Coordinates of C-alpha atoms and ligand atoms in Angstrom, one line a residue:
X1 CA 0.8 0.3 22.7
X2 CA -1.5 -2.5 21.9
X3 CA -0.2 -5.9 20.8
X4 CA -1.8 -8.9 19.2
X5 CA -1.5 -12.3 21.0
X6 CA -1.4 -15.2 18.5
X7 CA -1.6 -18.8 19.5
X8 CA -0.9 -21.9 17.3
X9 CA -4.1 -22.2 15.4
X10 CA -5.9 -25.0 13.5
X11 CA -5.7 -24.7 9.6
X12 CA -7.6 -21.6 8.7
X13 CA -10.9 -22.1 6.9
X14 CA -13.7 -20.0 5.7
X15 CA -14.3 -16.8 3.8
X16 CA -12.7 -13.4 4.2
X17 CA -14.1 -10.3 2.6
X18 CA -11.3 -8.1 1.2
X19 CA -11.5 -4.3 1.8
X20 CA -10.8 -1.4 -0.5
X21 CA -7.1 -0.9 -1.3
X22 CA -5.2 1.5 1.0
X23 CA -2.7 2.3 -1.7
X24 CA -5.4 3.2 -4.1
X25 CA -7.5 5.2 -1.6
X26 CA -4.6 7.4 -0.5
X27 CA -3.6 8.8 -3.9
X28 CA -7.3 9.1 -4.9
X29 CA -8.1 11.1 -1.7
X30 CA -5.2 13.4 -2.5
X31 CA -6.4 13.7 -6.1
X32 CA -9.8 14.8 -5.0
X33 CA -8.1 18.1 -4.5
X34 CA -8.1 18.4 -8.3
X35 CA -11.9 18.3 -8.4
X36 CA -14.1 21.4 -8.5
X37 CA -17.0 19.9 -6.6
X38 CA -17.7 17.5 -3.8
X39 CA -17.0 13.8 -4.4
X40 CA -18.0 10.7 -2.4
X41 CA -15.4 7.9 -2.4
X42 CA -16.7 4.4 -1.7
X43 CA -15.2 1.1 -0.6
X44 CA -12.8 3.2 1.6
X45 CA -11.2 0.9 4.2
X46 CA -11.3 1.9 7.9
X47 CA -7.6 2.5 8.5
X48 CA -5.3 4.8 10.4
X49 CA -3.6 5.9 7.2
X50 CA -6.9 7.0 5.7
X51 CA -7.7 9.0 8.8
X52 CA -4.2 10.6 8.5
X53 CA -4.8 11.7 4.9
X54 CA -8.3 13.0 5.9
X55 CA -6.6 15.1 8.7
X56 CA -4.2 16.5 6.1
X57 CA -7.0 17.6 3.8
X58 CA -8.9 19.1 6.7
X59 CA -5.7 21.0 7.7
X60 CA -5.9 22.7 4.3
X61 CA -9.5 23.8 4.9
X62 CA -11.3 21.1 3.0
X63 CA -14.5 19.6 4.5
X64 CA -14.7 15.8 4.8
X65 CA -17.1 13.2 6.3
X66 CA -15.6 9.7 6.9
X67 CA -18.3 7.1 7.5
X68 CA -16.0 4.3 8.6
X69 CA -18.7 1.7 8.9
X70 CA -20.2 2.5 5.5
X71 CA -16.7 2.7 3.9
X72 CA -17.5 6.2 2.4
X73 CA -15.5 9.4 2.5
X74 CA -17.1 12.6 1.4
X75 CA -14.7 15.3 0.3
X76 CA -15.6 18.9 -0.6
X77 CA -12.5 20.3 -2.3
X78 CA -14.0 23.7 -2.9
X79 CA -12.9 25.2 0.4
X80 CA -9.2 24.7 0.3
X81 CA -7.6 27.6 2.2
X82 CA -4.0 26.6 2.7
X83 CA -1.8 25.0 0.0
X84 CA 0.6 23.5 2.5
X85 CA 1.2 20.0 3.9
X86 CA 3.1 20.5 7.1
X87 CA 6.0 18.4 8.3
X88 CA 4.1 17.2 11.4
X89 CA 1.6 15.4 9.2
X90 CA 3.8 14.3 6.3
X91 CA 6.4 12.7 8.6
X92 CA 3.7 10.5 10.1
X93 CA 2.6 9.2 6.7
X94 CA 4.7 9.7 3.7
X95 CA 1.8 9.2 1.3
X96 CA 0.9 12.8 2.4
X97 CA 3.5 13.7 -0.2
X98 CA 1.0 12.7 -2.8
X99 CA -0.8 16.0 -2.4
X100 CA 2.0 17.9 -4.1
X101 CA 1.0 17.0 -7.7
X102 CA -2.7 17.8 -7.1
X103 CA -2.0 21.1 -5.3
X104 CA 0.3 22.4 -8.0
X105 CA -1.9 21.0 -10.8
X106 CA -4.9 22.9 -9.6
X107 CA -3.6 26.0 -7.8
X108 CA -0.3 26.3 -9.5
X109 CA 1.5 26.5 -6.2
X110 CA 2.2 24.2 -3.2
X111 CA 4.4 23.9 -0.1
X112 CA 4.8 20.3 1.0
X113 CA 7.2 18.9 3.6
X114 CA 9.7 16.4 2.4
X115 CA 8.7 13.0 3.8
X116 CA 11.3 11.4 6.0
X117 CA 12.7 8.0 5.4
X118 CA 11.2 5.1 7.1
X119 CA 12.2 1.7 8.4
X120 CA 12.3 0.0 4.9
X121 CA 14.5 2.7 3.3
X122 CA 15.6 6.3 2.8
X123 CA 12.7 6.7 0.3
X124 CA 13.9 9.8 -1.4
X125 CA 11.6 11.8 -3.7
X126 CA 14.0 12.8 -6.4
X127 CA 12.0 11.0 -9.1
X128 CA 8.8 12.9 -8.0
X129 CA 10.7 16.3 -8.2
X130 CA 12.2 15.5 -11.6
X131 CA 8.8 14.6 -13.0
X132 CA 7.3 17.9 -11.9
X133 CA 10.2 19.8 -13.3
X134 CA 9.6 18.0 -16.6
X135 CA 6.3 19.8 -16.6
X136 CA 8.0 23.1 -16.2
X137 CA 7.1 23.4 -12.5
X138 CA 9.8 25.4 -10.6
X139 CA 10.8 23.7 -7.4
X140 CA 12.8 25.0 -4.4
X141 CA 13.7 22.8 -1.5
X142 CA 14.1 24.9 1.6
X143 CA 13.9 24.2 5.3
X144 CA 12.7 20.7 4.6
X145 CA 9.9 21.8 2.4
X146 CA 9.3 21.5 -1.4
X147 CA 8.0 24.9 -2.6
X148 CA 6.4 24.6 -6.0
X149 CA 5.7 27.4 -8.5
X150 CA 3.5 26.1 -11.3
X151 CA 2.7 29.5 -12.9
X152 CA 4.5 28.5 -16.1
X153 CA 3.7 24.7 -16.0
X154 CA 2.7 23.0 -19.2
X155 CA 2.4 19.5 -20.6
X156 CA 5.6 17.8 -21.5
X157 CA 7.6 14.6 -21.7
X158 CA 8.1 13.0 -18.3
X159 CA 10.7 10.2 -18.1
X160 CA 10.9 8.3 -14.8
X161 CA 14.3 6.8 -14.1
X162 CA 12.5 4.1 -12.1
X163 CA 8.8 3.3 -12.3
X164 CA 8.1 4.8 -8.9
X165 CA 4.4 4.4 -7.9
X166 CA 4.2 7.7 -6.0
X167 CA 6.1 9.7 -8.6
X168 CA 3.8 8.4 -11.3
X169 CA 0.8 9.4 -9.2
X170 CA 2.1 12.9 -8.6
X171 CA 3.0 13.3 -12.2
X172 CA -0.5 12.1 -13.4
X173 CA -2.2 14.6 -11.0
X174 CA -0.1 17.5 -12.1
X175 CA -0.4 16.8 -15.8
X176 CA -4.2 16.2 -15.5
X177 CA -4.7 20.0 -15.3
X178 CA -1.6 21.2 -17.0
X179 CA -2.2 23.0 -20.3
X180 CA -1.3 20.8 -23.3
X181 CA -0.3 17.2 -23.7
X182 CA 2.0 15.1 -21.4
X183 CA 3.5 11.7 -21.9
X184 CA 4.8 9.8 -18.8
X185 CA 7.4 7.2 -19.9
X186 CA 8.5 4.3 -17.7
X187 CA 5.4 4.9 -15.6
X188 CA 4.5 2.5 -12.8
X189 CA 1.9 -0.1 -13.8
X190 CA 0.5 -1.0 -10.4
X191 CA -3.3 -1.4 -10.2
X192 CA -3.5 1.4 -7.7
X193 CA -1.9 3.8 -10.2
X194 CA -4.5 2.6 -12.8
X195 CA -7.3 3.2 -10.3
X196 CA -6.1 6.8 -9.7
X197 CA -6.1 7.4 -13.5
X198 CA -9.5 5.8 -13.8
X199 CA -10.8 8.1 -11.0
X200 CA -9.6 11.2 -12.8
X201 CA -11.0 9.9 -16.1
X202 CA -14.4 9.5 -14.4
X203 CA -14.0 13.2 -13.3
X204 CA -13.4 14.2 -16.9
X205 CA -9.6 13.9 -17.3
X206 CA -8.2 12.9 -20.6
X207 CA -5.8 10.0 -19.8
X208 CA -4.8 6.9 -21.8
X209 CA -2.3 4.1 -21.3
X210 CA -2.8 3.7 -17.6
X211 CA -1.6 0.2 -16.6
X212 CA 1.2 0.4 -19.3
X213 CA 4.6 2.0 -19.1
X214 CA 3.5 5.0 -21.2
X215 CA 0.7 7.2 -20.1
X216 CA -0.7 10.0 -22.3
X217 CA -2.5 12.9 -20.7
X218 CA -4.3 15.9 -22.2
X219 CA -4.7 18.6 -19.6
X220 CA -8.3 19.9 -18.9
X221 CA -9.6 22.9 -17.0
X222 CA -12.2 21.3 -14.8
X223 CA -12.7 18.0 -13.0
X224 CA -15.8 16.8 -11.3
X225 CA -17.4 13.4 -10.3
X226 CA -20.1 12.7 -7.8
X227 CA -18.8 9.3 -6.6
X228 CA -16.1 6.7 -7.2
X229 CA -15.5 3.2 -5.8
X230 CA -11.9 2.1 -4.9
X231 CA -10.5 -1.2 -6.1
X232 CA -9.9 -4.1 -3.7
X233 CA -6.7 -4.4 -1.7
X234 CA -4.5 -7.0 -3.4
X235 CA -2.0 -7.0 -0.6
X236 CA -4.6 -7.6 2.1
X237 CA -5.9 -10.5 -0.1
X238 CA -2.4 -11.9 -0.5
X239 CA -1.8 -11.8 3.2
X240 CA -4.8 -13.9 4.1
X241 CA -4.1 -16.3 1.2
X242 CA -0.5 -16.7 2.5
X243 CA -1.9 -17.4 5.9
X244 CA -4.1 -20.2 4.5
X245 CA -1.1 -21.7 2.8
X246 CA 1.0 -21.5 5.9
X247 CA -1.6 -23.1 8.1
X248 CA -2.6 -25.7 5.5
X249 CA -6.2 -24.6 5.5
X250 CA -8.7 -23.6 2.9
X251 CA -9.5 -19.9 2.7
X252 CA -11.6 -18.0 0.2
X253 CA -10.9 -14.3 -0.3
X254 CA -14.0 -12.6 -1.7
X255 CA -14.5 -9.2 -3.4
X256 CA -10.9 -9.2 -4.8
X257 CA -9.3 -9.4 -8.3
X258 CA -7.2 -12.3 -9.5
X259 CA -5.6 -10.2 -12.2
X260 CA -3.9 -8.0 -9.5
X261 CA -2.2 -11.0 -8.0
X262 CA -1.0 -13.2 -10.9
X263 CA 2.7 -13.2 -9.9
X264 CA 2.0 -13.9 -6.3
X265 CA -0.6 -16.7 -7.0
X266 CA 1.9 -18.3 -9.5
X267 CA 4.5 -18.5 -6.7
X268 CA 1.9 -19.7 -4.2
X269 CA 1.2 -22.6 -6.7
X270 CA 4.9 -23.2 -6.8
X271 CA 4.9 -23.8 -3.0
X272 CA 2.4 -26.7 -3.6
X273 CA -0.8 -24.7 -3.1
X274 CA -4.0 -25.2 -5.0
X275 CA -5.5 -21.9 -6.2
X276 CA -9.0 -21.7 -7.6
X277 CA -10.6 -18.5 -9.0
X278 CA -14.3 -18.0 -9.4
X279 CA -15.7 -14.9 -11.1
X280 CA -18.2 -13.1 -8.9
X281 CA -20.0 -10.1 -10.3
X282 CA -17.1 -8.3 -11.8
X283 CA -14.7 -9.3 -9.0
X284 CA -13.3 -12.7 -8.1
X285 CA -13.4 -15.2 -5.2
X286 CA -9.9 -16.7 -4.8
X287 CA -9.6 -20.0 -2.9
X288 CA -6.3 -21.3 -1.7
X289 CA -5.6 -24.6 0.0
X290 CA -2.5 -26.7 0.5
X291 CA -3.0 -30.5 0.2
X292 CA 0.6 -31.5 0.9
X293 CA 3.9 -30.1 2.3
X294 CA 5.2 -26.6 1.5
X295 CA 7.6 -26.8 -1.4
X296 CA 10.6 -24.5 -1.6
X297 CA 10.8 -22.0 -4.4
X298 CA 14.2 -21.6 -6.0
X299 CA 14.0 -17.8 -6.2
X300 CA 11.3 -15.2 -5.7
X301 CA 12.3 -11.7 -6.9
X302 CA 10.3 -8.6 -6.0
X303 CA 9.7 -6.4 -9.0
X304 CA 7.5 -3.5 -10.1
X305 CA 4.1 -4.6 -11.2
X306 CA 3.2 -7.0 -12.8
X307 CA 6.2 -8.7 -11.1
X308 CA 6.0 -10.2 -7.5
X309 CA 4.9 -7.4 -5.2
X310 CA 7.4 -6.2 -2.6
X311 CA 4.4 -5.7 -0.2
X312 CA 3.9 -9.5 -0.1
X313 CA 7.6 -10.4 0.3
X314 CA 7.6 -10.8 4.0
X315 CA 4.4 -12.9 4.0
X316 CA 5.8 -15.2 1.4
X317 CA 9.0 -15.5 3.4
X318 CA 7.0 -16.6 6.5
X319 CA 5.5 -19.4 4.4
X320 CA 8.9 -20.5 3.0
X321 CA 10.3 -20.8 6.6
X322 CA 8.5 -24.2 6.8
X323 CA 9.2 -25.4 3.3
X324 CA 10.8 -28.8 2.7
X325 CA 14.0 -27.3 1.3
X326 CA 15.8 -24.1 0.6
X327 CA 14.3 -21.0 -1.1
X328 CA 15.8 -17.6 -2.0
X329 CA 13.9 -14.3 -1.8
X330 CA 15.5 -11.3 -3.5
X331 CA 14.2 -7.8 -2.6
X332 CA 14.9 -5.4 -5.5
X333 CA 12.5 -2.5 -4.6
X334 CA 13.6 -1.3 -1.2
X335 CA 17.1 -1.4 0.3
X336 CA 16.1 -2.4 3.8
X337 CA 13.1 -4.6 3.7
X338 CA 14.4 -7.6 5.6
X339 CA 13.8 -6.5 9.2
X340 CA 11.3 -9.4 9.6
X341 CA 14.3 -11.8 9.1
X342 CA 15.7 -11.3 12.6
X343 CA 12.3 -11.7 14.2
X344 CA 11.5 -14.8 12.2
X345 CA 14.9 -16.2 13.2
X346 CA 14.0 -15.6 16.8
X347 CA 11.0 -17.8 16.2
X348 CA 13.4 -20.6 15.0
X349 CA 13.5 -19.8 11.2
X350 CA 16.8 -20.5 9.4
X351 CA 17.4 -17.5 7.2
X352 CA 20.7 -16.0 6.0
X353 CA 20.8 -12.6 4.3
X354 CA 23.4 -11.9 1.7
X355 CA 23.1 -8.5 0.2
X356 CA 19.5 -8.1 -1.1
X357 CA 18.8 -11.8 -1.0
X358 CA 17.6 -14.0 1.8
X359 CA 18.3 -17.7 1.8
X360 CA 15.6 -19.6 3.7
X361 CA 16.3 -23.2 4.7
X362 CA 13.0 -24.7 5.7
X363 CA 12.7 -26.0 9.3
X364 CA 10.2 -28.4 10.9
X365 CA 8.6 -25.9 13.2
X366 CA 8.7 -22.4 14.6
X367 CA 8.4 -21.4 18.3
X368 CA 6.3 -18.6 19.5
X369 CA 7.9 -15.5 21.0
X370 CA 7.4 -11.8 21.5
X371 CA 8.2 -10.1 18.2
X372 CA 8.0 -6.7 16.7
X373 CA 8.4 -5.1 13.3
X374 CA 8.7 -1.6 12.0
X375 CA 6.7 -1.9 8.8
X376 CA 3.1 -3.0 8.4
X377 CA 3.8 -5.9 6.0
X378 CA 6.6 -7.3 8.2
X379 CA 4.2 -7.1 11.1
X380 CA 1.6 -9.1 9.1
X381 CA 4.2 -11.7 8.3
X382 CA 5.0 -12.2 12.0
X383 CA 1.4 -12.5 12.8
X384 CA 0.8 -15.3 10.3
X385 CA 4.0 -17.0 11.4
X386 CA 2.5 -17.0 14.9
X387 CA -0.4 -19.0 13.6
X388 CA 1.8 -22.1 13.1
X389 CA 4.4 -21.5 15.8
X390 CA 4.4 -23.7 18.9
X391 CA 3.1 -21.7 21.9
X392 CA 2.3 -18.0 21.9
X393 CA 3.5 -15.2 19.8
X394 CA 3.0 -11.6 20.8
X395 CA 3.2 -9.1 17.9
X396 CA 4.1 -5.8 19.4
X397 CA 3.6 -2.3 17.9
X398 CA 0.3 -3.3 16.4
X399 CA -0.3 0.2 15.3
X400 CA 1.7 -0.8 12.2
X401 CA -1.0 -3.3 11.4
X402 CA -3.8 -0.9 12.0
X403 CA -2.3 1.4 9.3
X404 CA -3.0 -1.2 6.5
X405 CA -5.3 -4.0 7.7
X406 CA -8.9 -3.2 8.4
X407 CA -10.5 -5.3 11.3
X408 CA -7.5 -7.6 11.2
X409 CA -8.2 -9.6 14.3
X410 CA -12.0 -9.9 13.5
X411 CA -11.1 -11.2 10.0
X412 CA -8.6 -13.7 11.3
X413 CA -11.0 -14.9 14.1
X414 CA -13.5 -15.4 11.4
X415 CA -11.1 -17.9 9.8
X416 CA -10.6 -19.8 13.0
X417 CA -7.3 -18.1 14.0
X418 CA -6.5 -17.8 17.7
X419 CA -5.7 -14.1 18.0
X420 CA -6.5 -11.5 20.6
X421 CA -5.7 -7.8 20.8
X422 CA -4.1 -7.0 24.1
X423 CA -4.8 -3.4 25.1
X424 CA -1.8 -1.6 26.5
X425 CA -2.4 -0.7 30.1
X426 CA -3.0 3.0 30.3
X427 CA -0.2 4.4 32.6
X428 CA -1.8 5.3 35.9
X429 CA -1.7 9.1 36.6
Ligands
EPZ501 C1 4.2 2.7 -2.9 O1 5.2 3.4 -2.2 C2 3.4 2.0 -1.8 N1 2.8 3.0 -0.9 C3 4.3 1.0 -1.0 O2 3.4 0.3 -0.1 C4 4.9 0.0 -2.0 O3 5.7 -0.9 -1.3 C5 5.6 0.8 -3.1 O4 4.7 1.7 -3.8 C6 6.2 -0.2 -4.2 O5 5.1 -0.9 -4.8 C7 1.7 3.7 -1.2 O6 1.2 3.5 -2.3 C8 1.1 4.6 -0.2 P1 8.0 3.8 -5.0 P2 6.1 4.5 -3.0 O7 8.1 5.3 -5.2 O8 5.3 5.2 -4.0 C9 12.7 4.5 -4.7 C10 2.8 -0.5 2.0 O9 3.2 -1.3 2.7 N2 12.4 5.9 -5.1 O10 7.5 2.9 -6.1 O11 6.8 5.3 -2.0 C11 12.2 4.1 -3.4 O12 13.1 4.5 -2.4 C12 3.7 0.5 1.3 O13 1.5 -0.3 1.8 C13 13.4 6.8 -5.3 O14 14.6 6.4 -5.2 O15 7.1 3.5 -3.7 C14 12.1 2.6 -3.5 O16 13.3 2.0 -3.2 C15 5.1 0.3 1.7 N3 13.1 8.1 -5.6 C16 11.6 2.4 -4.9 O17 12.0 3.6 -5.6 C17 11.8 8.5 -5.7 O18 11.6 9.7 -6.0 C18 10.1 2.2 -5.1 O19 9.5 3.3 -4.5 C19 10.8 7.6 -5.4 C20 11.1 6.3 -5.1

């Protein structure tokens, strides 16, 4: 398994171009199943998770063409043969579960493996299933699979007990082609959910309220759109901007959107950073610099959008490890998203976990060491911690990073970081 060797680096400086959003691309690729003709998706990042979703669609008989360098993915949904998402594919990437709504929405049937849990939590799908049942879809869970019968499905009132991103996305896709009107209450408001809805509207769906907690949908019989461009990845942008803050440099993230990062940028300012936003042709250039010491933040609480994003919690914690005082980070979205704490502590951080809160007492410096994480955002946090740690840090299991960060070492090298991918020795025969 490859690893990334990180050395203490000078303050990062320069521009980094932000790629398309993984968490918008995945549900939109799944939703292309709903279309009746080929669609070309643009601004698609070159990521392992995108390849995994492409493999899933191909396993159903769809034809695809993924031009990684151009960032385009052509999908022809007209040749679907099998309405099944097998365990072997779903277990490797839980976002595969997002094909359930589109399959039953278009074909009125589906058989999708239950996704397993993962390192950050059990990640059940009860809210997804309840949402589909609210649309009169009959579901059976047998032998680890969800078997859906949508022969009697119709629009209806869907109330989500929690604004789950994935459950909202599955519900939107099923309702988009369900006869009649649907209302999704307590819907997730994440920009990626809005992008999915906007993609379907571009294909002729009748959806209103995306981005708010109440989404109205009028089912239609046909959906078709030639091409659609994915929004920028706010989590990737936040990761590089956190690295700028941590190293005390000045970094400009281009082709991103400030409105997707308001909570994160507000807390970055609270740590003593300067944040400048420059509109640039419908997108933004966001520049972060840190003129003085890192200030502690009394409490950062992860919340559903527009609150502080859980996917930037680990990166913010890495920054607070070197603050001049004590900060608290409270994780309210996932039940086990502090695995990076033990690894940061091995690097010399002073962090104590009490329930779903981490108390971070700033230290003067970190020391490099071999570290590993079991989720892609924690891995990113350990990489940026390595940029300021004395000596060398080797981030193991770099496949986590490759799932969610396109060209990560090239982009960091472009900012002056001392990083190098170390290829695992291929075991001799
Ligand atoms: C999406 O996951 C993202 N993944 C996650 O990003 C992100 O952290 C998460 O939303 C929250 O913003 C993709 O979009 C592919 P949820 P999702 O359903 O949809 C519980 C990354 O690093 N829950 O909003 O799975 C769940 O266990 C990934 O890119 C239920 O209990 O998140 C969790 O505690 C990590 N029952 C909370 O809700 C359900 O049926 C939020 O989950 C569904 C969810």
